[in-house]
């Protein structure tokens, strides 16, 4: 596993590397934006994670983040000395997976990095397992006892005797696996981690991929914010600002729904797939 650290403070960069040091992890330390770009071009395919400072001597980390996200789904953790909510929202909106404000505890950094790596591995393992296992009501990570339409877990589905998954998007794969979904003009291939709309590639972060899979496997059901936080971040949710979920949902919505909101219509046609059910959660239709 290789982690790229883009941080102009050499002492901090070395401290991060020492904190995350492991026999299975190697580091590529870059101190300028131009070196980060060059490094990504040369060894980007070997990276597992990027730790990126926003304020660098020869430019802004936002430019690098934009380039990385346009070409890759790599997890990206943002570091910044700007203690402003606007910076956090901007970073997450541009596709960062997590955000830390300086000064920060190296223990918290380690926990955040471990969580990002773990979620990335879970996404890969879910893809691998799903290749051999037919989808069940619990395929999106809900236990069999939760995955039905119990009011304590998923609201608004109590009348569906076959469970919420009965209303799900039928996968394209002929073996019945839920690896490839066809929805309107979009194709979501979780085996190849390829997501397309009108034939054009859509780049999704790890969190966006997991969120999309949760929605697809629970189509028509209302998923509470609490349940989404638990399923996306698990025990690591204690380190995650709830605003991160809102930003992740809005970013996914902008990519698959063109940012459209519900409007008063006379033709009864919906203008989006991800709906906010106020006071309850979110529903994917």
PDB file of C-alpha atoms in Angstrom:
ATOM      1  CA  UNK A   1       0.000   0.000   0.000  1.00  0.00           C
ATOM      2  CA  UNK A   2       1.305   3.451  -0.942  1.00  0.00           C
ATOM      3  CA  UNK A   3       0.164   6.765   0.534  1.00  0.00           C
ATOM      4  CA  UNK A   4       1.000  10.100  -1.041  1.00  0.00           C
ATOM      5  CA  UNK A   5       1.525  12.946   1.451  1.00  0.00           C
ATOM      6  CA  UNK A   6       1.326  16.421  -0.099  1.00  0.00           C
ATOM      7  CA  UNK A   7       2.418  18.783   2.674  1.00  0.00           C
ATOM      8  CA  UNK A   8       4.956  21.626   2.486  1.00  0.00           C
ATOM      9  CA  UNK A   9       5.843  21.433   6.192  1.00  0.00           C
ATOM     10  CA  UNK A  10       8.568  18.763   6.106  1.00  0.00           C
ATOM     11  CA  UNK A  11       8.460  18.168   9.855  1.00  0.00           C
ATOM     12  CA  UNK A  12       4.693  17.598   9.746  1.00  0.00           C
ATOM     13  CA  UNK A  13       4.991  15.426   6.642  1.00  0.00           C
ATOM     14  CA  UNK A  14       7.620  13.278   8.378  1.00  0.00           C
ATOM     15  CA  UNK A  15       5.472  13.154  11.513  1.00  0.00           C
ATOM     16  CA  UNK A  16       2.499  11.901   9.502  1.00  0.00           C
ATOM     17  CA  UNK A  17       4.633   9.229   7.855  1.00  0.00           C
ATOM     18  CA  UNK A  18       6.012   8.099  11.216  1.00  0.00           C
ATOM     19  CA  UNK A  19       2.533   8.018  12.769  1.00  0.00           C
ATOM     20  CA  UNK A  20       1.158   5.886   9.938  1.00  0.00           C
ATOM     21  CA  UNK A  21       4.308   3.801   9.615  1.00  0.00           C
ATOM     22  CA  UNK A  22       3.657   0.132   8.949  1.00  0.00           C
ATOM     23  CA  UNK A  23       5.594  -2.606   7.202  1.00  0.00           C
ATOM     24  CA  UNK A  24       2.843  -2.809   4.602  1.00  0.00           C
ATOM     25  CA  UNK A  25       2.748   0.940   3.873  1.00  0.00           C
ATOM     26  CA  UNK A  26       5.153   3.029   1.820  1.00  0.00           C
ATOM     27  CA  UNK A  27       5.030   6.807   1.421  1.00  0.00           C
ATOM     28  CA  UNK A  28       5.529   9.303  -1.384  1.00  0.00           C
ATOM     29  CA  UNK A  29       6.163  12.703   0.194  1.00  0.00           C
ATOM     30  CA  UNK A  30       5.685  15.756  -2.006  1.00  0.00           C
ATOM     31  CA  UNK A  31       6.121  19.354  -0.849  1.00  0.00           C
ATOM     32  CA  UNK A  32       4.805  21.318  -3.828  1.00  0.00           C
ATOM     33  CA  UNK A  33       1.761  21.126  -6.086  1.00  0.00           C
ATOM     34  CA  UNK A  34       3.878  20.654  -9.211  1.00  0.00           C
ATOM     35  CA  UNK A  35       5.630  17.672  -7.609  1.00  0.00           C
ATOM     36  CA  UNK A  36       2.289  16.212  -6.560  1.00  0.00           C
ATOM     37  CA  UNK A  37       1.013  16.449 -10.140  1.00  0.00           C
ATOM     38  CA  UNK A  38       4.218  14.893 -11.471  1.00  0.00           C
ATOM     39  CA  UNK A  39       4.065  12.141  -8.890  1.00  0.00           C
ATOM     40  CA  UNK A  40       0.436  11.346  -9.638  1.00  0.00           C
ATOM     41  CA  UNK A  41       1.290  11.043 -13.313  1.00  0.00           C
ATOM     42  CA  UNK A  42       4.207   8.701 -12.623  1.00  0.00           C
ATOM     43  CA  UNK A  43       2.942   6.522  -9.792  1.00  0.00           C
ATOM     44  CA  UNK A  44      -0.737   7.433  -9.331  1.00  0.00           C
ATOM     45  CA  UNK A  45      -1.894   3.941 -10.258  1.00  0.00           C
ATOM     46  CA  UNK A  46      -0.037   2.507  -7.248  1.00  0.00           C
ATOM     47  CA  UNK A  47      -1.600   4.829  -4.666  1.00  0.00           C
ATOM     48  CA  UNK A  48      -4.137   3.738  -2.057  1.00  0.00           C
ATOM     49  CA  UNK A  49      -4.698   7.120  -0.387  1.00  0.00           C
ATOM     50  CA  UNK A  50      -3.751  10.797  -0.703  1.00  0.00           C
ATOM     51  CA  UNK A  51      -3.250  13.135   2.273  1.00  0.00           C
ATOM     52  CA  UNK A  52      -3.427  16.644   0.846  1.00  0.00           C
ATOM     53  CA  UNK A  53      -2.694  20.043   2.372  1.00  0.00           C
ATOM     54  CA  UNK A  54      -4.721  22.852   0.808  1.00  0.00           C
ATOM     55  CA  UNK A  55      -2.253  25.692   1.316  1.00  0.00           C
ATOM     56  CA  UNK A  56       0.962  25.003  -0.586  1.00  0.00           C
ATOM     57  CA  UNK A  57       3.745  27.390  -1.661  1.00  0.00           C
ATOM     58  CA  UNK A  58       3.137  27.099  -5.402  1.00  0.00           C
ATOM     59  CA  UNK A  59      -0.607  26.719  -5.539  1.00  0.00           C
ATOM     60  CA  UNK A  60      -3.751  25.389  -3.910  1.00  0.00           C
ATOM     61  CA  UNK A  61      -4.496  21.787  -3.120  1.00  0.00           C
ATOM     62  CA  UNK A  62      -7.962  22.299  -4.597  1.00  0.00           C
ATOM     63  CA  UNK A  63      -6.452  22.246  -8.095  1.00  0.00           C
ATOM     64  CA  UNK A  64      -4.780  18.932  -7.381  1.00  0.00           C
ATOM     65  CA  UNK A  65      -7.929  17.518  -5.779  1.00  0.00           C
ATOM     66  CA  UNK A  66      -9.936  18.493  -8.857  1.00  0.00           C
ATOM     67  CA  UNK A  67      -7.477  16.694 -11.141  1.00  0.00           C
ATOM     68  CA  UNK A  68      -7.291  13.585  -8.969  1.00  0.00           C
ATOM     69  CA  UNK A  69     -11.055  13.314  -8.678  1.00  0.00           C
ATOM     70  CA  UNK A  70     -11.521  13.721 -12.440  1.00  0.00           C
ATOM     71  CA  UNK A  71      -9.306  10.693 -13.048  1.00  0.00           C
ATOM     72  CA  UNK A  72      -9.571   8.497  -9.980  1.00  0.00           C
ATOM     73  CA  UNK A  73     -11.742   7.308  -7.096  1.00  0.00           C
ATOM     74  CA  UNK A  74      -8.788   7.327  -4.679  1.00  0.00           C
ATOM     75  CA  UNK A  75      -9.657   8.267  -1.086  1.00  0.00           C
ATOM     76  CA  UNK A  76      -8.435  11.812  -0.342  1.00  0.00           C
ATOM     77  CA  UNK A  77      -7.995  13.297   3.143  1.00  0.00           C
ATOM     78  CA  UNK A  78      -7.716  17.091   3.221  1.00  0.00           C
ATOM     79  CA  UNK A  79      -5.534  19.013   5.704  1.00  0.00           C
ATOM     80  CA  UNK A  80      -5.920  22.764   6.199  1.00  0.00           C
ATOM     81  CA  UNK A  81      -5.075  25.512   8.657  1.00  0.00           C
ATOM     82  CA  UNK A  82      -8.271  27.347   7.707  1.00  0.00           C
ATOM     83  CA  UNK A  83     -10.764  26.676  10.484  1.00  0.00           C
ATOM     84  CA  UNK A  84     -13.803  27.609   8.444  1.00  0.00           C
ATOM     85  CA  UNK A  85     -16.855  25.514   7.643  1.00  0.00           C
ATOM     86  CA  UNK A  86     -16.783  26.886   4.092  1.00  0.00           C
ATOM     87  CA  UNK A  87     -13.409  25.217   3.476  1.00  0.00           C
ATOM     88  CA  UNK A  88     -14.703  21.898   4.747  1.00  0.00           C
ATOM     89  CA  UNK A  89     -17.828  22.101   2.600  1.00  0.00           C
ATOM     90  CA  UNK A  90     -15.789  23.114  -0.450  1.00  0.00           C
ATOM     91  CA  UNK A  91     -13.366  20.216   0.023  1.00  0.00           C
ATOM     92  CA  UNK A  92     -16.119  17.645   0.450  1.00  0.00           C
ATOM     93  CA  UNK A  93     -18.121  19.104  -2.419  1.00  0.00           C
ATOM     94  CA  UNK A  94     -15.094  18.782  -4.708  1.00  0.00           C
ATOM     95  CA  UNK A  95     -14.836  15.104  -3.835  1.00  0.00           C
ATOM     96  CA  UNK A  96     -12.599  14.819  -0.775  1.00  0.00           C
ATOM     97  CA  UNK A  97     -13.483  11.901   1.482  1.00  0.00           C
ATOM     98  CA  UNK A  98     -12.518  13.507   4.787  1.00  0.00           C
ATOM     99  CA  UNK A  99     -11.221  16.740   6.259  1.00  0.00           C
ATOM    100  CA  UNK A 100      -8.940  17.702   9.174  1.00  0.00           C
ATOM    101  CA  UNK A 101      -8.205  21.183  10.500  1.00  0.00           C
ATOM    102  CA  UNK A 102      -4.724  22.003  11.810  1.00  0.00           C
ATOM    103  CA  UNK A 103      -3.571  21.635  14.479  1.00  0.00           C
ATOM    104  CA  UNK A 104      -4.848  18.092  14.841  1.00  0.00           C
ATOM    105  CA  UNK A 105      -4.057  15.076  16.953  1.00  0.00           C
ATOM    106  CA  UNK A 106      -1.905  12.508  15.168  1.00  0.00           C
ATOM    107  CA  UNK A 107      -4.029   9.853  16.871  1.00  0.00           C
ATOM    108  CA  UNK A 108      -7.137  11.312  15.222  1.00  0.00           C
ATOM    109  CA  UNK A 109      -5.304  11.458  11.907  1.00  0.00           C
ATOM    110  CA  UNK A 110      -4.396   7.804  12.228  1.00  0.00           C
ATOM    111  CA  UNK A 111      -8.019   6.923  13.042  1.00  0.00           C
ATOM    112  CA  UNK A 112      -9.312   8.881  10.039  1.00  0.00           C
ATOM    113  CA  UNK A 113      -6.758   7.296   7.676  1.00  0.00           C
ATOM    114  CA  UNK A 114      -7.508   3.809   8.972  1.00  0.00           C
ATOM    115  CA  UNK A 115     -11.220   4.478   8.485  1.00  0.00           C
ATOM    116  CA  UNK A 116     -10.713   5.614   4.881  1.00  0.00           C
ATOM    117  CA  UNK A 117      -8.552   2.593   4.064  1.00  0.00           C
ATOM    118  CA  UNK A 118     -11.021   0.279   5.775  1.00  0.00           C
ATOM    119  CA  UNK A 119     -13.978   1.723   3.860  1.00  0.00           C
ATOM    120  CA  UNK A 120     -12.068   1.422   0.600  1.00  0.00           C
ATOM    121  CA  UNK A 121     -11.306  -2.229   1.346  1.00  0.00           C
ATOM    122  CA  UNK A 122     -14.908  -2.876   2.361  1.00  0.00           C
ATOM    123  CA  UNK A 123     -16.085  -1.460  -0.962  1.00  0.00           C
ATOM    124  CA  UNK A 124     -13.706  -3.788  -2.795  1.00  0.00           C
ATOM    125  CA  UNK A 125     -14.657  -6.804  -0.676  1.00  0.00           C
ATOM    126  CA  UNK A 126     -18.366  -6.097  -1.097  1.00  0.00           C
ATOM    127  CA  UNK A 127     -17.802  -6.137  -4.837  1.00  0.00           C
ATOM    128  CA  UNK A 128     -15.857  -9.384  -4.604  1.00  0.00           C
ATOM    129  CA  UNK A 129     -18.398 -11.141  -2.382  1.00  0.00           C
ATOM    130  CA  UNK A 130     -21.366  -9.974  -4.419  1.00  0.00           C
ATOM    131  CA  UNK A 131     -19.872 -11.598  -7.503  1.00  0.00           C
ATOM    132  CA  UNK A 132     -20.525 -15.022  -5.973  1.00  0.00           C
ATOM    133  CA  UNK A 133     -23.557 -14.393  -3.788  1.00  0.00           C
ATOM    134  CA  UNK A 134     -27.046 -13.618  -5.040  1.00  0.00           C
ATOM    135  CA  UNK A 135     -28.422 -10.391  -3.565  1.00  0.00           C
ATOM    136  CA  UNK A 136     -30.558 -10.586  -0.464  1.00  0.00           C
ATOM    137  CA  UNK A 137     -32.541  -8.016   1.437  1.00  0.00           C
ATOM    138  CA  UNK A 138     -29.446  -7.429   3.566  1.00  0.00           C
ATOM    139  CA  UNK A 139     -27.023  -7.036   0.664  1.00  0.00           C
ATOM    140  CA  UNK A 140     -26.464  -3.365   1.326  1.00  0.00           C
ATOM    141  CA  UNK A 141     -25.052  -4.032   4.752  1.00  0.00           C
ATOM    142  CA  UNK A 142     -28.269  -4.381   6.767  1.00  0.00           C
ATOM    143  CA  UNK A 143     -28.534  -7.493   8.879  1.00  0.00           C
ATOM    144  CA  UNK A 144     -31.341  -9.896   8.060  1.00  0.00           C
ATOM    145  CA  UNK A 145     -33.266  -8.708  11.099  1.00  0.00           C
ATOM    146  CA  UNK A 146     -32.927  -5.072  10.025  1.00  0.00           C
ATOM    147  CA  UNK A 147     -33.239  -5.384   6.306  1.00  0.00           C
ATOM    148  CA  UNK A 148     -36.977  -5.886   6.106  1.00  0.00           C
ATOM    149  CA  UNK A 149     -39.292  -2.941   6.515  1.00  0.00           C
ATOM    150  CA  UNK A 150     -39.151  -2.609  10.284  1.00  0.00           C
ATOM    151  CA  UNK A 151     -40.233   0.870  11.332  1.00  0.00           C
ATOM    152  CA  UNK A 152     -37.267   1.211  13.677  1.00  0.00           C
ATOM    153  CA  UNK A 153     -34.833   0.894  10.775  1.00  0.00           C
ATOM    154  CA  UNK A 154     -36.452   1.810   7.482  1.00  0.00           C
ATOM    155  CA  UNK A 155     -39.581   3.922   7.524  1.00  0.00           C
ATOM    156  CA  UNK A 156     -42.281   4.052   4.914  1.00  0.00           C
ATOM    157  CA  UNK A 157     -41.954   0.491   3.632  1.00  0.00           C
ATOM    158  CA  UNK A 158     -44.200  -1.350   6.046  1.00  0.00           C
ATOM    159  CA  UNK A 159     -46.793  -2.180   3.416  1.00  0.00           C
ATOM    160  CA  UNK A 160     -44.315  -4.010   1.166  1.00  0.00           C
ATOM    161  CA  UNK A 161     -44.699  -7.656   2.060  1.00  0.00           C
ATOM    162  CA  UNK A 162     -41.747  -8.679  -0.069  1.00  0.00           C
ATOM    163  CA  UNK A 163     -39.409  -6.167   1.603  1.00  0.00           C
ATOM    164  CA  UNK A 164     -37.905  -2.971   0.267  1.00  0.00           C
ATOM    165  CA  UNK A 165     -35.542  -4.730  -2.122  1.00  0.00           C
ATOM    166  CA  UNK A 166     -38.513  -5.949  -4.127  1.00  0.00           C
ATOM    167  CA  UNK A 167     -38.730  -2.465  -5.552  1.00  0.00           C
ATOM    168  CA  UNK A 168     -35.023  -2.303  -6.368  1.00  0.00           C
ATOM    169  CA  UNK A 169     -33.397  -1.679  -9.705  1.00  0.00           C
ATOM    170  CA  UNK A 170     -33.002  -4.957 -11.552  1.00  0.00           C
ATOM    171  CA  UNK A 171     -29.316  -5.740 -12.136  1.00  0.00           C
ATOM    172  CA  UNK A 172     -28.126  -6.279 -15.682  1.00  0.00           C
ATOM    173  CA  UNK A 173     -26.003  -9.275 -14.704  1.00  0.00           C
ATOM    174  CA  UNK A 174     -27.790 -12.409 -15.848  1.00  0.00           C
ATOM    175  CA  UNK A 175     -26.608 -14.443 -12.866  1.00  0.00           C
ATOM    176  CA  UNK A 176     -28.756 -12.282 -10.606  1.00  0.00           C
ATOM    177  CA  UNK A 177     -25.884 -10.583  -8.804  1.00  0.00           C
ATOM    178  CA  UNK A 178     -26.226  -6.921  -7.874  1.00  0.00           C
ATOM    179  CA  UNK A 179     -22.981  -5.830  -9.457  1.00  0.00           C
ATOM    180  CA  UNK A 180     -24.283  -3.986 -12.490  1.00  0.00           C
ATOM    181  CA  UNK A 181     -27.318  -1.713 -12.424  1.00  0.00           C
ATOM    182  CA  UNK A 182     -29.073  -0.069 -15.355  1.00  0.00           C
ATOM    183  CA  UNK A 183     -31.049   3.030 -14.400  1.00  0.00           C
ATOM    184  CA  UNK A 184     -32.446   5.379 -17.046  1.00  0.00           C
ATOM    185  CA  UNK A 185     -29.425   6.542 -19.059  1.00  0.00           C
ATOM    186  CA  UNK A 186     -26.959   5.371 -16.395  1.00  0.00           C
ATOM    187  CA  UNK A 187     -24.998   2.165 -15.863  1.00  0.00           C
ATOM    188  CA  UNK A 188     -23.382   1.465 -12.494  1.00  0.00           C
ATOM    189  CA  UNK A 189     -20.826  -1.357 -12.587  1.00  0.00           C
ATOM    190  CA  UNK A 190     -19.613  -2.118  -9.062  1.00  0.00           C
ATOM    191  CA  UNK A 191     -17.407  -4.960 -10.264  1.00  0.00           C
ATOM    192  CA  UNK A 192     -15.245  -2.720 -12.432  1.00  0.00           C
ATOM    193  CA  UNK A 193     -16.020   0.382 -10.332  1.00  0.00           C
ATOM    194  CA  UNK A 194     -17.194   2.050 -13.520  1.00  0.00           C
ATOM    195  CA  UNK A 195     -20.104   4.474 -13.382  1.00  0.00           C
ATOM    196  CA  UNK A 196     -21.507   6.036 -16.545  1.00  0.00           C
ATOM    197  CA  UNK A 197     -24.228   8.476 -17.488  1.00  0.00           C
ATOM    198  CA  UNK A 198     -25.141   8.861 -21.145  1.00  0.00           C
ATOM    199  CA  UNK A 199     -21.988   6.924 -21.925  1.00  0.00           C
ATOM    200  CA  UNK A 200     -19.763   9.392 -20.062  1.00  0.00           C
ATOM    201  CA  UNK A 201     -17.725   8.266 -17.067  1.00  0.00           C
ATOM    202  CA  UNK A 202     -18.810   9.572 -13.660  1.00  0.00           C
ATOM    203  CA  UNK A 203     -16.082   9.608 -11.025  1.00  0.00           C
ATOM    204  CA  UNK A 204     -17.381   8.752  -7.563  1.00  0.00           C
ATOM    205  CA  UNK A 205     -15.458   8.872  -4.302  1.00  0.00           C
ATOM    206  CA  UNK A 206     -15.431   5.776  -2.083  1.00  0.00           C
ATOM    207  CA  UNK A 207     -18.164   7.262   0.111  1.00  0.00           C
ATOM    208  CA  UNK A 208     -20.275   8.138  -2.924  1.00  0.00           C
ATOM    209  CA  UNK A 209     -19.912   4.588  -4.257  1.00  0.00           C
ATOM    210  CA  UNK A 210     -21.021   3.030  -0.971  1.00  0.00           C
ATOM    211  CA  UNK A 211     -23.904   5.495  -0.643  1.00  0.00           C
ATOM    212  CA  UNK A 212     -25.083   4.785  -4.185  1.00  0.00           C
ATOM    213  CA  UNK A 213     -24.987   1.028  -3.558  1.00  0.00           C
ATOM    214  CA  UNK A 214     -27.006   1.448  -0.363  1.00  0.00           C
ATOM    215  CA  UNK A 215     -29.618   3.476  -2.241  1.00  0.00           C
ATOM    216  CA  UNK A 216     -29.800   1.046  -5.178  1.00  0.00           C
ATOM    217  CA  UNK A 217     -30.238  -1.973  -2.917  1.00  0.00           C
ATOM    218  CA  UNK A 218     -32.965  -0.221  -0.923  1.00  0.00           C
ATOM    219  CA  UNK A 219     -34.822   1.516  -3.730  1.00  0.00           C
ATOM    220  CA  UNK A 220     -38.142   2.959  -2.649  1.00  0.00           C
ATOM    221  CA  UNK A 221     -37.286   2.840   1.060  1.00  0.00           C
ATOM    222  CA  UNK A 222     -36.687   5.759   3.360  1.00  0.00           C
ATOM    223  CA  UNK A 223     -33.236   5.468   4.915  1.00  0.00           C
ATOM    224  CA  UNK A 224     -32.722   7.539   8.047  1.00  0.00           C
ATOM    225  CA  UNK A 225     -29.671   9.765   8.444  1.00  0.00           C
ATOM    226  CA  UNK A 226     -28.665   7.775  11.506  1.00  0.00           C
ATOM    227  CA  UNK A 227     -28.730   4.493   9.609  1.00  0.00           C
ATOM    228  CA  UNK A 228     -26.809   5.934   6.673  1.00  0.00           C
ATOM    229  CA  UNK A 229     -24.144   7.321   9.009  1.00  0.00           C
ATOM    230  CA  UNK A 230     -23.852   3.949  10.697  1.00  0.00           C
ATOM    231  CA  UNK A 231     -23.618   1.995   7.456  1.00  0.00           C
ATOM    232  CA  UNK A 232     -21.211   4.374   5.733  1.00  0.00           C
ATOM    233  CA  UNK A 233     -18.867   5.051   8.628  1.00  0.00           C
ATOM    234  CA  UNK A 234     -19.717   2.445  11.272  1.00  0.00           C
ATOM    235  CA  UNK A 235     -17.836   2.914  14.530  1.00  0.00           C
ATOM    236  CA  UNK A 236     -15.771   5.597  12.821  1.00  0.00           C
ATOM    237  CA  UNK A 237     -18.862   7.791  12.670  1.00  0.00           C
ATOM    238  CA  UNK A 238     -17.796   9.371  15.960  1.00  0.00           C
ATOM    239  CA  UNK A 239     -15.018  11.091  14.007  1.00  0.00           C
ATOM    240  CA  UNK A 240     -17.304  12.263  11.203  1.00  0.00           C
ATOM    241  CA  UNK A 241     -19.208  15.540  11.159  1.00  0.00           C
ATOM    242  CA  UNK A 242     -22.857  14.957  10.268  1.00  0.00           C
ATOM    243  CA  UNK A 243     -22.477  17.664   7.655  1.00  0.00           C
ATOM    244  CA  UNK A 244     -20.268  15.217   5.746  1.00  0.00           C
ATOM    245  CA  UNK A 245     -23.300  13.041   5.020  1.00  0.00           C
ATOM    246  CA  UNK A 246     -25.265  15.991   3.635  1.00  0.00           C
ATOM    247  CA  UNK A 247     -22.370  17.017   1.408  1.00  0.00           C
ATOM    248  CA  UNK A 248     -21.851  13.433   0.188  1.00  0.00           C
ATOM    249  CA  UNK A 249     -25.548  13.053  -0.653  1.00  0.00           C
ATOM    250  CA  UNK A 250     -25.655  16.408  -2.443  1.00  0.00           C
ATOM    251  CA  UNK A 251     -22.520  15.575  -4.413  1.00  0.00           C
ATOM    252  CA  UNK A 252     -23.932  12.204  -5.498  1.00  0.00           C
ATOM    253  CA  UNK A 253     -27.235  13.877  -6.338  1.00  0.00           C
ATOM    254  CA  UNK A 254     -25.468  16.459  -8.522  1.00  0.00           C
ATOM    255  CA  UNK A 255     -23.767  13.700 -10.501  1.00  0.00           C
ATOM    256  CA  UNK A 256     -26.725  11.431 -11.195  1.00  0.00           C
ATOM    257  CA  UNK A 257     -29.599  13.917 -10.997  1.00  0.00           C
ATOM    258  CA  UNK A 258     -27.934  16.998 -12.519  1.00  0.00           C
ATOM    259  CA  UNK A 259     -28.647  18.741  -9.242  1.00  0.00           C
ATOM    260  CA  UNK A 260     -32.372  18.875 -10.022  1.00  0.00           C
ATOM    261  CA  UNK A 261     -34.846  19.455  -7.233  1.00  0.00           C
ATOM    262  CA  UNK A 262     -38.479  18.428  -7.054  1.00  0.00           C
ATOM    263  CA  UNK A 263     -40.770  20.960  -8.701  1.00  0.00           C
ATOM    264  CA  UNK A 264     -44.521  21.243  -8.962  1.00  0.00           C
ATOM    265  CA  UNK A 265     -45.344  19.225 -12.030  1.00  0.00           C
ATOM    266  CA  UNK A 266     -48.559  18.384 -13.857  1.00  0.00           C
ATOM    267  CA  UNK A 267     -47.279  15.238 -15.587  1.00  0.00           C
ATOM    268  CA  UNK A 268     -46.508  13.337 -12.329  1.00  0.00           C
ATOM    269  CA  UNK A 269     -42.964  12.661 -13.527  1.00  0.00           C
ATOM    270  CA  UNK A 270     -40.095  12.900 -11.076  1.00  0.00           C
ATOM    271  CA  UNK A 271     -37.115  15.074 -11.839  1.00  0.00           C
ATOM    272  CA  UNK A 272     -34.651  13.227  -9.597  1.00  0.00           C
ATOM    273  CA  UNK A 273     -33.866   9.896  -7.966  1.00  0.00           C
ATOM    274  CA  UNK A 274     -32.642  10.996  -4.530  1.00  0.00           C
ATOM    275  CA  UNK A 275     -35.395  12.652  -2.517  1.00  0.00           C
ATOM    276  CA  UNK A 276     -35.158  14.259   0.906  1.00  0.00           C
ATOM    277  CA  UNK A 277     -38.046  13.120   3.092  1.00  0.00           C
ATOM    278  CA  UNK A 278     -38.087  15.853   5.673  1.00  0.00           C
ATOM    279  CA  UNK A 279     -37.979  14.662   9.250  1.00  0.00           C
ATOM    280  CA  UNK A 280     -37.341  11.074   8.151  1.00  0.00           C
ATOM    281  CA  UNK A 281     -34.353  10.673   5.825  1.00  0.00           C
ATOM    282  CA  UNK A 282     -33.744   9.982   2.150  1.00  0.00           C
ATOM    283  CA  UNK A 283     -35.379   7.810  -0.502  1.00  0.00           C
ATOM    284  CA  UNK A 284     -34.051   6.587  -3.824  1.00  0.00           C
ATOM    285  CA  UNK A 285     -36.660   6.097  -6.583  1.00  0.00           C
TER     286      UNK A 285
END
